JSON list of C-alpha atoms in Angstrom, two decimals:
[
{"chain": "A", "resi": 28, "resn": "GLY", "atom": "CA", "xyz": [-65.41, -91.37, -69.23]},
{"chain": "A", "resi": 29, "resn": "GLU", "atom": "CA", "xyz": [-66.09, -89.90, -72.71]},
{"chain": "A", "resi": 30, "resn": "ASN", "atom": "CA", "xyz": [-68.93, -87.44, -73.09]},
{"chain": "A", "resi": 31, "resn": "VAL", "atom": "CA", "xyz": [-70.22, -86.56, -76.55]},
{"chain": "A", "resi": 32, "resn": "GLU", "atom": "CA", "xyz": [-72.46, -83.40, -76.92]},
{"chain": "A", "resi": 33, "resn": "GLN", "atom": "CA", "xyz": [-74.43, -82.96, -80.37]},
{"chain": "A", "resi": 34, "resn": "HIS", "atom": "CA", "xyz": [-76.35, -80.11, -81.75]},
{"chain": "A", "resi": 35, "resn": "PRO", "atom": "CA", "xyz": [-78.84, -79.22, -82.86]},
{"chain": "A", "resi": 36, "resn": "SER", "atom": "CA", "xyz": [-81.35, -81.91, -81.78]},
{"chain": "A", "resi": 37, "resn": "THR", "atom": "CA", "xyz": [-83.57, -81.07, -84.69]},
{"chain": "A", "resi": 38, "resn": "LEU", "atom": "CA", "xyz": [-82.77, -79.29, -88.13]},
{"chain": "A", "resi": 39, "resn": "SER", "atom": "CA", "xyz": [-84.96, -78.64, -90.98]},
{"chain": "A", "resi": 40, "resn": "VAL", "atom": "CA", "xyz": [-83.67, -77.49, -94.25]},
{"chain": "A", "resi": 41, "resn": "GLN", "atom": "CA", "xyz": [-85.06, -76.95, -97.72]},
{"chain": "A", "resi": 42, "resn": "GLU", "atom": "CA", "xyz": [-84.08, -79.44, -100.39]},
{"chain": "A", "resi": 43, "resn": "GLY", "atom": "CA", "xyz": [-80.79, -78.41, -102.09]},
{"chain": "A", "resi": 44, "resn": "ASP", "atom": "CA", "xyz": [-79.45, -76.54, -99.08]},
{"chain": "A", "resi": 45, "resn": "SER", "atom": "CA", "xyz": [-76.62, -77.50, -96.74]},
{"chain": "A", "resi": 46, "resn": "ALA", "atom": "CA", "xyz": [-77.00, -79.15, -93.33]},
{"chain": "A", "resi": 47, "resn": "VAL", "atom": "CA", "xyz": [-74.33, -78.88, -90.59]},
{"chain": "A", "resi": 48, "resn": "ILE", "atom": "CA", "xyz": [-74.41, -80.89, -87.39]},
{"chain": "A", "resi": 49, "resn": "LYS", "atom": "CA", "xyz": [-71.77, -80.32, -84.53]},
{"chain": "A", "resi": 50, "resn": "CYS", "atom": "CA", "xyz": [-70.45, -82.51, -81.76]},
{"chain": "A", "resi": 51, "resn": "THR", "atom": "CA", "xyz": [-68.04, -81.84, -79.02]},
{"chain": "A", "resi": 52, "resn": "TYR", "atom": "CA", "xyz": [-66.27, -84.52, -77.00]},
{"chain": "A", "resi": 53, "resn": "SER", "atom": "CA", "xyz": [-64.57, -84.46, -73.68]},
{"chain": "A", "resi": 54, "resn": "ASP", "atom": "CA", "xyz": [-61.76, -87.16, -73.70]},
{"chain": "A", "resi": 55, "resn": "SER", "atom": "CA", "xyz": [-58.66, -85.88, -75.39]},
{"chain": "A", "resi": 56, "resn": "ALA", "atom": "CA", "xyz": [-57.52, -89.53, -75.90]},
{"chain": "A", "resi": 57, "resn": "SER", "atom": "CA", "xyz": [-60.27, -90.19, -78.33]},
{"chain": "A", "resi": 58, "resn": "ASN", "atom": "CA", "xyz": [-59.07, -90.76, -81.83]},
{"chain": "A", "resi": 59, "resn": "TYR", "atom": "CA", "xyz": [-61.90, -92.05, -83.94]},
{"chain": "A", "resi": 60, "resn": "PHE", "atom": "CA", "xyz": [-65.01, -90.24, -84.84]},
{"chain": "A", "resi": 61, "resn": "PRO", "atom": "CA", "xyz": [-67.86, -91.89, -86.87]},
{"chain": "A", "resi": 62, "resn": "TRP", "atom": "CA", "xyz": [-71.23, -90.68, -87.98]},
{"chain": "A", "resi": 63, "resn": "TYR", "atom": "CA", "xyz": [-74.21, -92.96, -88.24]},
{"chain": "A", "resi": 64, "resn": "LYS", "atom": "CA", "xyz": [-77.51, -92.44, -90.07]},
{"chain": "A", "resi": 65, "resn": "GLN", "atom": "CA", "xyz": [-80.58, -94.01, -88.64]},
{"chain": "A", "resi": 66, "resn": "GLU", "atom": "CA", "xyz": [-83.83, -94.04, -90.75]},
{"chain": "A", "resi": 67, "resn": "LEU", "atom": "CA", "xyz": [-87.13, -94.62, -89.00]},
{"chain": "A", "resi": 68, "resn": "GLY", "atom": "CA", "xyz": [-87.36, -98.10, -87.54]},
{"chain": "A", "resi": 69, "resn": "LYS", "atom": "CA", "xyz": [-84.05, -99.29, -88.87]},
{"chain": "A", "resi": 70, "resn": "ARG", "atom": "CA", "xyz": [-80.50, -99.72, -87.66]},
{"chain": "A", "resi": 71, "resn": "PRO", "atom": "CA", "xyz": [-77.80, -97.04, -87.44]},
{"chain": "A", "resi": 72, "resn": "GLN", "atom": "CA", "xyz": [-75.58, -97.24, -90.38]},
{"chain": "A", "resi": 73, "resn": "LEU", "atom": "CA", "xyz": [-72.08, -95.75, -90.74]},
{"chain": "A", "resi": 74, "resn": "ILE", "atom": "CA", "xyz": [-71.91, -93.06, -93.32]},
{"chain": "A", "resi": 75, "resn": "ILE", "atom": "CA", "xyz": [-68.45, -91.55, -92.77]},
{"chain": "A", "resi": 76, "resn": "ASP", "atom": "CA", "xyz": [-65.76, -91.56, -90.20]},
{"chain": "A", "resi": 77, "resn": "ILE", "atom": "CA", "xyz": [-62.49, -89.65, -89.48]},
{"chain": "A", "resi": 78, "resn": "ARG", "atom": "CA", "xyz": [-59.47, -90.30, -87.40]},
{"chain": "A", "resi": 79, "resn": "SER", "atom": "CA", "xyz": [-57.50, -87.85, -85.32]},
{"chain": "A", "resi": 80, "resn": "ASN", "atom": "CA", "xyz": [-54.62, -87.68, -87.76]},
{"chain": "A", "resi": 81, "resn": "VAL", "atom": "CA", "xyz": [-56.86, -86.25, -90.40]},
{"chain": "A", "resi": 82, "resn": "GLY", "atom": "CA", "xyz": [-58.61, -82.82, -90.37]},
{"chain": "A", "resi": 83, "resn": "GLU", "atom": "CA", "xyz": [-61.22, -83.31, -93.01]},
{"chain": "A", "resi": 84, "resn": "LYS", "atom": "CA", "xyz": [-62.76, -86.22, -94.98]},
{"chain": "A", "resi": 85, "resn": "LYS", "atom": "CA", "xyz": [-65.19, -86.10, -97.89]},
{"chain": "A", "resi": 86, "resn": "ASP", "atom": "CA", "xyz": [-67.37, -88.63, -99.62]},
{"chain": "A", "resi": 87, "resn": "GLN", "atom": "CA", "xyz": [-69.57, -87.12, -102.32]},
{"chain": "A", "resi": 88, "resn": "ARG", "atom": "CA", "xyz": [-72.09, -84.92, -100.62]},
{"chain": "A", "resi": 89, "resn": "ILE", "atom": "CA", "xyz": [-71.03, -85.51, -97.27]},
{"chain": "A", "resi": 90, "resn": "ALA", "atom": "CA", "xyz": [-67.96, -84.28, -95.24]},
{"chain": "A", "resi": 91, "resn": "VAL", "atom": "CA", "xyz": [-66.56, -84.40, -91.85]},
{"chain": "A", "resi": 92, "resn": "THR", "atom": "CA", "xyz": [-64.27, -81.85, -90.22]},
{"chain": "A", "resi": 93, "resn": "LEU", "atom": "CA", "xyz": [-62.31, -82.37, -87.02]},
{"chain": "A", "resi": 94, "resn": "ASN", "atom": "CA", "xyz": [-60.74, -79.83, -84.70]},
{"chain": "A", "resi": 95, "resn": "LYS", "atom": "CA", "xyz": [-58.68, -81.87, -82.14]},
{"chain": "A", "resi": 96, "resn": "THR", "atom": "CA", "xyz": [-57.53, -78.66, -80.17]},
{"chain": "A", "resi": 97, "resn": "ALA", "atom": "CA", "xyz": [-61.13, -77.61, -79.57]},
{"chain": "A", "resi": 98, "resn": "LYS", "atom": "CA", "xyz": [-62.25, -81.14, -79.36]},
{"chain": "A", "resi": 99, "resn": "HIS", "atom": "CA", "xyz": [-65.23, -80.79, -81.87]},
{"chain": "A", "resi": 100, "resn": "PHE", "atom": "CA", "xyz": [-66.11, -82.31, -85.10]},
{"chain": "A", "resi": 101, "resn": "SER", "atom": "CA", "xyz": [-68.91, -81.54, -87.67]},
{"chain": "A", "resi": 102, "resn": "LEU", "atom": "CA", "xyz": [-70.93, -83.28, -90.39]},
{"chain": "A", "resi": 103, "resn": "HIS", "atom": "CA", "xyz": [-71.66, -81.38, -93.53]},
{"chain": "A", "resi": 104, "resn": "ILE", "atom": "CA", "xyz": [-74.25, -82.48, -96.03]},
{"chain": "A", "resi": 105, "resn": "THR", "atom": "CA", "xyz": [-74.45, -80.42, -99.09]},
{"chain": "A", "resi": 106, "resn": "GLU", "atom": "CA", "xyz": [-77.26, -80.37, -101.81]},
{"chain": "A", "resi": 107, "resn": "THR", "atom": "CA", "xyz": [-79.64, -82.20, -99.32]},
{"chain": "A", "resi": 108, "resn": "GLN", "atom": "CA", "xyz": [-82.23, -84.46, -100.85]},
{"chain": "A", "resi": 109, "resn": "PRO", "atom": "CA", "xyz": [-85.52, -85.86, -99.22]},
{"chain": "A", "resi": 110, "resn": "GLU", "atom": "CA", "xyz": [-83.83, -89.23, -98.73]},
{"chain": "A", "resi": 111, "resn": "ASP", "atom": "CA", "xyz": [-81.25, -87.55, -96.33]},
{"chain": "A", "resi": 112, "resn": "SER", "atom": "CA", "xyz": [-84.12, -87.21, -93.85]},
{"chain": "A", "resi": 113, "resn": "ALA", "atom": "CA", "xyz": [-83.16, -89.27, -90.77]},
{"chain": "A", "resi": 114, "resn": "VAL", "atom": "CA", "xyz": [-81.57, -89.15, -87.36]},
{"chain": "A", "resi": 115, "resn": "TYR", "atom": "CA", "xyz": [-77.88, -88.65, -87.49]},
{"chain": "A", "resi": 116, "resn": "PHE", "atom": "CA", "xyz": [-75.58, -89.72, -84.63]},
{"chain": "A", "resi": 117, "resn": "CYS", "atom": "CA", "xyz": [-71.93, -88.71, -83.96]},
{"chain": "A", "resi": 118, "resn": "ALA", "atom": "CA", "xyz": [-69.81, -90.83, -81.80]},
{"chain": "A", "resi": 119, "resn": "ALA", "atom": "CA", "xyz": [-66.16, -90.78, -80.25]},
{"chain": "A", "resi": 120, "resn": "SER", "atom": "CA", "xyz": [-63.76, -93.45, -79.30]},
{"chain": "A", "resi": 121, "resn": "GLY", "atom": "CA", "xyz": [-60.52, -93.83, -77.82]},
{"chain": "A", "resi": 122, "resn": "SER", "atom": "CA", "xyz": [-60.66, -97.68, -77.31]},
{"chain": "A", "resi": 123, "resn": "TYR", "atom": "CA", "xyz": [-63.29, -100.25, -77.93]},
{"chain": "A", "resi": 124, "resn": "GLN", "atom": "CA", "xyz": [-66.33, -98.20, -76.89]},
{"chain": "A", "resi": 125, "resn": "LEU", "atom": "CA", "xyz": [-68.22, -95.75, -79.04]},
{"chain": "A", "resi": 126, "resn": "THR", "atom": "CA", "xyz": [-69.85, -93.04, -77.08]},
{"chain": "A", "resi": 127, "resn": "PHE", "atom": "CA", "xyz": [-72.72, -91.62, -78.91]},
{"chain": "A", "resi": 128, "resn": "GLY", "atom": "CA", "xyz": [-74.34, -88.20, -79.11]},
{"chain": "A", "resi": 129, "resn": "LYS", "atom": "CA", "xyz": [-78.02, -87.85, -78.55]},
{"chain": "A", "resi": 130, "resn": "GLY", "atom": "CA", "xyz": [-78.69, -87.67, -82.28]},
{"chain": "A", "resi": 131, "resn": "THR", "atom": "CA", "xyz": [-79.95, -84.82, -84.71]},
{"chain": "A", "resi": 132, "resn": "LYS", "atom": "CA", "xyz": [-83.30, -85.29, -86.44]},
{"chain": "A", "resi": 133, "resn": "LEU", "atom": "CA", "xyz": [-82.69, -83.91, -90.05]},
{"chain": "A", "resi": 134, "resn": "SER", "atom": "CA", "xyz": [-85.89, -83.08, -92.02]},
{"chain": "A", "resi": 135, "resn": "VAL", "atom": "CA", "xyz": [-85.30, -82.09, -95.66]},
{"chain": "A", "resi": 136, "resn": "ILE", "atom": "CA", "xyz": [-88.43, -80.22, -97.09]},
{"chain": "A", "resi": 137, "resn": "PRO", "atom": "CA", "xyz": [-89.07, -80.84, -100.77]},
{"chain": "B", "resi": 19, "resn": "ASP", "atom": "CA", "xyz": [-72.68, -112.28, -94.99]},
{"chain": "B", "resi": 20, "resn": "ALA", "atom": "CA", "xyz": [-76.18, -111.75, -93.64]},
{"chain": "B", "resi": 21, "resn": "GLY", "atom": "CA", "xyz": [-74.93, -109.15, -91.22]},
{"chain": "B", "resi": 22, "resn": "VAL", "atom": "CA", "xyz": [-75.60, -108.98, -87.45]},
{"chain": "B", "resi": 23, "resn": "ILE", "atom": "CA", "xyz": [-78.80, -110.96, -86.78]},
{"chain": "B", "resi": 24, "resn": "GLN", "atom": "CA", "xyz": [-81.04, -110.28, -83.98]},
{"chain": "B", "resi": 25, "resn": "SER", "atom": "CA", "xyz": [-84.19, -112.03, -82.74]},
{"chain": "B", "resi": 26, "resn": "PRO", "atom": "CA", "xyz": [-86.98, -111.35, -82.26]},
{"chain": "B", "resi": 27, "resn": "ARG", "atom": "CA", "xyz": [-87.65, -108.07, -84.01]},
{"chain": "B", "resi": 28, "resn": "HIS", "atom": "CA", "xyz": [-90.56, -107.33, -81.75]},
{"chain": "B", "resi": 29, "resn": "GLU", "atom": "CA", "xyz": [-91.28, -108.51, -78.21]},
{"chain": "B", "resi": 30, "resn": "VAL", "atom": "CA", "xyz": [-94.30, -107.56, -76.20]},
{"chain": "B", "resi": 31, "resn": "THR", "atom": "CA", "xyz": [-94.43, -108.97, -72.67]},
{"chain": "B", "resi": 32, "resn": "GLU", "atom": "CA", "xyz": [-96.14, -108.50, -69.33]},
{"chain": "B", "resi": 33, "resn": "MET", "atom": "CA", "xyz": [-94.20, -107.04, -66.45]},
{"chain": "B", "resi": 34, "resn": "GLY", "atom": "CA", "xyz": [-92.61, -109.60, -64.41]},
{"chain": "B", "resi": 35, "resn": "GLN", "atom": "CA", "xyz": [-91.93, -111.90, -67.20]},
{"chain": "B", "resi": 36, "resn": "GLU", "atom": "CA", "xyz": [-88.61, -113.13, -68.33]},
{"chain": "B", "resi": 37, "resn": "VAL", "atom": "CA", "xyz": [-87.33, -111.89, -71.68]},
{"chain": "B", "resi": 38, "resn": "THR", "atom": "CA", "xyz": [-84.44, -113.20, -73.79]},
{"chain": "B", "resi": 39, "resn": "LEU", "atom": "CA", "xyz": [-83.05, -111.29, -76.70]},
{"chain": "B", "resi": 40, "resn": "ARG", "atom": "CA", "xyz": [-80.66, -113.13, -79.18]},
{"chain": "B", "resi": 41, "resn": "CYS", "atom": "CA", "xyz": [-77.82, -112.02, -81.33]},
{"chain": "B", "resi": 42, "resn": "LYS", "atom": "CA", "xyz": [-75.71, -113.66, -84.02]},
{"chain": "B", "resi": 43, "resn": "PRO", "atom": "CA", "xyz": [-72.63, -111.50, -84.86]},
{"chain": "B", "resi": 44, "resn": "ILE", "atom": "CA", "xyz": [-70.83, -111.34, -88.19]},
{"chain": "B", "resi": 45, "resn": "SER", "atom": "CA", "xyz": [-68.46, -114.35, -88.72]},
{"chain": "B", "resi": 46, "resn": "GLY", "atom": "CA", "xyz": [-64.92, -113.37, -87.83]},
{"chain": "B", "resi": 47, "resn": "HIS", "atom": "CA", "xyz": [-65.84, -110.36, -85.67]},
{"chain": "B", "resi": 48, "resn": "ASN", "atom": "CA", "xyz": [-64.21, -110.74, -82.20]},
{"chain": "B", "resi": 49, "resn": "SER", "atom": "CA", "xyz": [-66.25, -107.83, -80.37]},
{"chain": "B", "resi": 50, "resn": "LEU", "atom": "CA", "xyz": [-69.91, -107.70, -79.57]},
{"chain": "B", "resi": 51, "resn": "PHE", "atom": "CA", "xyz": [-71.72, -105.01, -77.99]},
{"chain": "B", "resi": 52, "resn": "TRP", "atom": "CA", "xyz": [-75.33, -104.65, -76.56]},
{"chain": "B", "resi": 53, "resn": "TYR", "atom": "CA", "xyz": [-76.87, -101.17, -76.72]},
{"chain": "B", "resi": 54, "resn": "ARG", "atom": "CA", "xyz": [-80.22, -99.83, -75.55]},
{"chain": "B", "resi": 55, "resn": "GLN", "atom": "CA", "xyz": [-81.88, -96.96, -77.42]},
{"chain": "B", "resi": 56, "resn": "THR", "atom": "CA", "xyz": [-84.49, -94.72, -75.86]},
{"chain": "B", "resi": 57, "resn": "MET", "atom": "CA", "xyz": [-85.62, -91.29, -76.80]},
{"chain": "B", "resi": 58, "resn": "MET", "atom": "CA", "xyz": [-84.58, -89.91, -73.37]},
{"chain": "B", "resi": 59, "resn": "ARG", "atom": "CA", "xyz": [-81.16, -91.45, -73.22]},
{"chain": "B", "resi": 60, "resn": "GLY", "atom": "CA", "xyz": [-80.13, -92.17, -76.70]},
{"chain": "B", "resi": 61, "resn": "LEU", "atom": "CA", "xyz": [-77.72, -95.06, -77.46]},
{"chain": "B", "resi": 62, "resn": "GLU", "atom": "CA", "xyz": [-76.32, -96.63, -74.23]},
{"chain": "B", "resi": 63, "resn": "LEU", "atom": "CA", "xyz": [-73.82, -99.16, -74.12]},
{"chain": "B", "resi": 64, "resn": "LEU", "atom": "CA", "xyz": [-74.84, -102.17, -71.83]},
{"chain": "B", "resi": 65, "resn": "ILE", "atom": "CA", "xyz": [-72.13, -104.78, -72.19]},
{"chain": "B", "resi": 66, "resn": "TYR", "atom": "CA", "xyz": [-69.12, -105.38, -74.33]},
{"chain": "B", "resi": 67, "resn": "PHE", "atom": "CA", "xyz": [-67.61, -108.84, -75.08]},
{"chain": "B", "resi": 68, "resn": "ASN", "atom": "CA", "xyz": [-64.18, -109.60, -76.71]},
{"chain": "B", "resi": 69, "resn": "ASN", "atom": "CA", "xyz": [-63.46, -113.07, -77.80]},
{"chain": "B", "resi": 70, "resn": "ASN", "atom": "CA", "xyz": [-66.54, -114.32, -75.97]},
{"chain": "B", "resi": 71, "resn": "VAL", "atom": "CA", "xyz": [-65.43, -112.70, -72.64]},
{"chain": "B", "resi": 72, "resn": "PRO", "atom": "CA", "xyz": [-67.43, -109.95, -70.91]},
{"chain": "B", "resi": 73, "resn": "ILE", "atom": "CA", "xyz": [-64.89, -107.11, -70.74]},
{"chain": "B", "resi": 74, "resn": "ASP", "atom": "CA", "xyz": [-67.05, -104.10, -69.46]},
{"chain": "B", "resi": 75, "resn": "ASP", "atom": "CA", "xyz": [-70.64, -104.57, -68.06]},
{"chain": "B", "resi": 76, "resn": "SER", "atom": "CA", "xyz": [-70.78, -101.26, -66.32]},
{"chain": "B", "resi": 77, "resn": "GLY", "atom": "CA", "xyz": [-73.59, -100.19, -68.33]},
{"chain": "B", "resi": 78, "resn": "MET", "atom": "CA", "xyz": [-75.94, -103.03, -67.32]},
{"chain": "B", "resi": 79, "resn": "PRO", "atom": "CA", "xyz": [-78.58, -101.01, -65.45]},
{"chain": "B", "resi": 80, "resn": "GLU", "atom": "CA", "xyz": [-79.27, -103.59, -62.61]},
{"chain": "B", "resi": 81, "resn": "ASP", "atom": "CA", "xyz": [-79.02, -107.08, -61.58]},
{"chain": "B", "resi": 82, "resn": "ARG", "atom": "CA", "xyz": [-82.26, -108.00, -63.46]},
{"chain": "B", "resi": 83, "resn": "PHE", "atom": "CA", "xyz": [-80.15, -107.68, -66.66]},
{"chain": "B", "resi": 84, "resn": "SER", "atom": "CA", "xyz": [-77.66, -110.45, -67.63]},
{"chain": "B", "resi": 85, "resn": "ALA", "atom": "CA", "xyz": [-75.77, -111.34, -70.87]},
{"chain": "B", "resi": 86, "resn": "LYS", "atom": "CA", "xyz": [-73.89, -114.30, -72.08]},
{"chain": "B", "resi": 87, "resn": "MET", "atom": "CA", "xyz": [-71.86, -115.31, -75.11]},
{"chain": "B", "resi": 88, "resn": "PRO", "atom": "CA", "xyz": [-71.32, -118.91, -74.97]},
{"chain": "B", "resi": 89, "resn": "ASN", "atom": "CA", "xyz": [-69.36, -119.09, -78.25]},
{"chain": "B", "resi": 90, "resn": "ALA", "atom": "CA", "xyz": [-68.29, -116.72, -81.12]},
{"chain": "B", "resi": 91, "resn": "SER", "atom": "CA", "xyz": [-71.51, -116.96, -83.02]},
{"chain": "B", "resi": 92, "resn": "PHE", "atom": "CA", "xyz": [-74.08, -116.36, -80.25]},
{"chain": "B", "resi": 93, "resn": "SER", "atom": "CA", "xyz": [-75.11, -113.99, -77.67]},
{"chain": "B", "resi": 94, "resn": "THR", "atom": "CA", "xyz": [-78.15, -113.37, -75.24]},
{"chain": "B", "resi": 95, "resn": "LEU", "atom": "CA", "xyz": [-79.43, -110.54, -73.18]},
{"chain": "B", "resi": 96, "resn": "LYS", "atom": "CA", "xyz": [-81.91, -111.59, -70.53]},
{"chain": "B", "resi": 97, "resn": "ILE", "atom": "CA", "xyz": [-84.08, -109.40, -68.39]},
{"chain": "B", "resi": 98, "resn": "GLN", "atom": "CA", "xyz": [-85.65, -111.11, -65.53]},
{"chain": "B", "resi": 99, "resn": "PRO", "atom": "CA", "xyz": [-88.10, -109.86, -64.20]},
{"chain": "B", "resi": 100, "resn": "SER", "atom": "CA", "xyz": [-88.99, -107.33, -66.81]},
{"chain": "B", "resi": 101, "resn": "GLU", "atom": "CA", "xyz": [-90.44, -103.95, -65.95]},
{"chain": "B", "resi": 102, "resn": "PRO", "atom": "CA", "xyz": [-92.35, -101.19, -68.19]},
{"chain": "B", "resi": 103, "resn": "ARG", "atom": "CA", "xyz": [-89.16, -98.96, -67.91]},
{"chain": "B", "resi": 104, "resn": "ASP", "atom": "CA", "xyz": [-87.17, -101.67, -69.68]},
{"chain": "B", "resi": 105, "resn": "SER", "atom": "CA", "xyz": [-89.27, -100.80, -72.94]},
{"chain": "B", "resi": 106, "resn": "ALA", "atom": "CA", "xyz": [-86.83, -99.75, -75.48]},
{"chain": "B", "resi": 107, "resn": "VAL", "atom": "CA", "xyz": [-85.11, -100.93, -78.65]},
{"chain": "B", "resi": 108, "resn": "TYR", "atom": "CA", "xyz": [-82.12, -103.18, -78.04]},
{"chain": "B", "resi": 109, "resn": "PHE", "atom": "CA", "xyz": [-79.17, -103.34, -80.64]},
{"chain": "B", "resi": 110, "resn": "CYS", "atom": "CA", "xyz": [-76.57, -105.78, -80.88]},
{"chain": "B", "resi": 111, "resn": "ALA", "atom": "CA", "xyz": [-73.45, -104.77, -82.79]},
{"chain": "B", "resi": 112, "resn": "SER", "atom": "CA", "xyz": [-70.29, -106.67, -83.72]},
{"chain": "B", "resi": 113, "resn": "SER", "atom": "CA", "xyz": [-66.88, -105.45, -84.76]},
{"chain": "B", "resi": 114, "resn": "TYR", "atom": "CA", "xyz": [-63.53, -106.80, -86.17]},
{"chain": "B", "resi": 115, "resn": "SER", "atom": "CA", "xyz": [-61.75, -104.31, -84.07]},
{"chain": "B", "resi": 116, "resn": "SER", "atom": "CA", "xyz": [-61.26, -103.37, -80.52]},
{"chain": "B", "resi": 117, "resn": "LEU", "atom": "CA", "xyz": [-60.47, -99.63, -81.34]},
{"chain": "B", "resi": 118, "resn": "GLY", "atom": "CA", "xyz": [-64.08, -98.52, -81.94]},
{"chain": "B", "resi": 119, "resn": "ASP", "atom": "CA", "xyz": [-64.21, -98.90, -85.75]},
{"chain": "B", "resi": 120, "resn": "GLY", "atom": "CA", "xyz": [-65.89, -101.63, -87.85]},
{"chain": "B", "resi": 121, "resn": "TYR", "atom": "CA", "xyz": [-69.08, -101.49, -85.90]},
{"chain": "B", "resi": 122, "resn": "THR", "atom": "CA", "xyz": [-72.09, -103.16, -87.64]},
{"chain": "B", "resi": 123, "resn": "PHE", "atom": "CA", "xyz": [-75.45, -103.03, -85.96]},
{"chain": "B", "resi": 124, "resn": "GLY", "atom": "CA", "xyz": [-78.22, -105.53, -86.11]},
{"chain": "B", "resi": 125, "resn": "SER", "atom": "CA", "xyz": [-81.79, -104.58, -86.89]},
{"chain": "B", "resi": 126, "resn": "GLY", "atom": "CA", "xyz": [-82.64, -104.41, -83.26]},
{"chain": "B", "resi": 127, "resn": "THR", "atom": "CA", "xyz": [-85.36, -105.91, -81.05]},
{"chain": "B", "resi": 128, "resn": "ARG", "atom": "CA", "xyz": [-88.28, -103.60, -80.02]},
{"chain": "B", "resi": 129, "resn": "LEU", "atom": "CA", "xyz": [-89.19, -104.43, -76.51]},
{"chain": "B", "resi": 130, "resn": "THR", "atom": "CA", "xyz": [-92.46, -103.37, -74.91]},
{"chain": "B", "resi": 131, "resn": "VAL", "atom": "CA", "xyz": [-93.22, -104.23, -71.45]},
{"chain": "B", "resi": 132, "resn": "VAL", "atom": "CA", "xyz": [-96.81, -103.78, -70.39]}
]
């Protein structure tokens, strides 16, 4: 089955700096890669996703890049704000099942 | 739409008791998933239903766990008997797709077994 590794597990950045979270996956058949944000005590919510026929996707301050050859994808958050503080999960899917990474706790220091 | 609705939000029970978690998926979504979230293991898929039929229950940890989906608008996850190691947050998610996209999570049930 699919295996998703996510790094780092924790990340602290100063407000206004950029944050990058990286994930690798094992199953070359995976073709859908979403990112979820989970605030403390709340549900995971989709913030951006990318499909295997696209190398990069951007939505305001967040962007995701995908390298299918290397089987890794990354989340980039620019101009970080305190409200970006949360746990971020990457996931990969080739069918119905999303396999999640272990999460990255992002802390944005004002 | 009110989204995926789970109940209860919190459940505290004694070891050995039966626990039933409930989920109402988004209307029109034909896929339903039960996940368990712990610090150690992250988000783990327990079971997947498509059109009310269990398709993959390989993530169900043991026979103490069972899940049903009697109709398109309701699913239950039952643990009997419960054990302290079952303490976790249980999420239900539904999707309009069988391709991994379109997931919407419920608010989760925080289960504590003492």
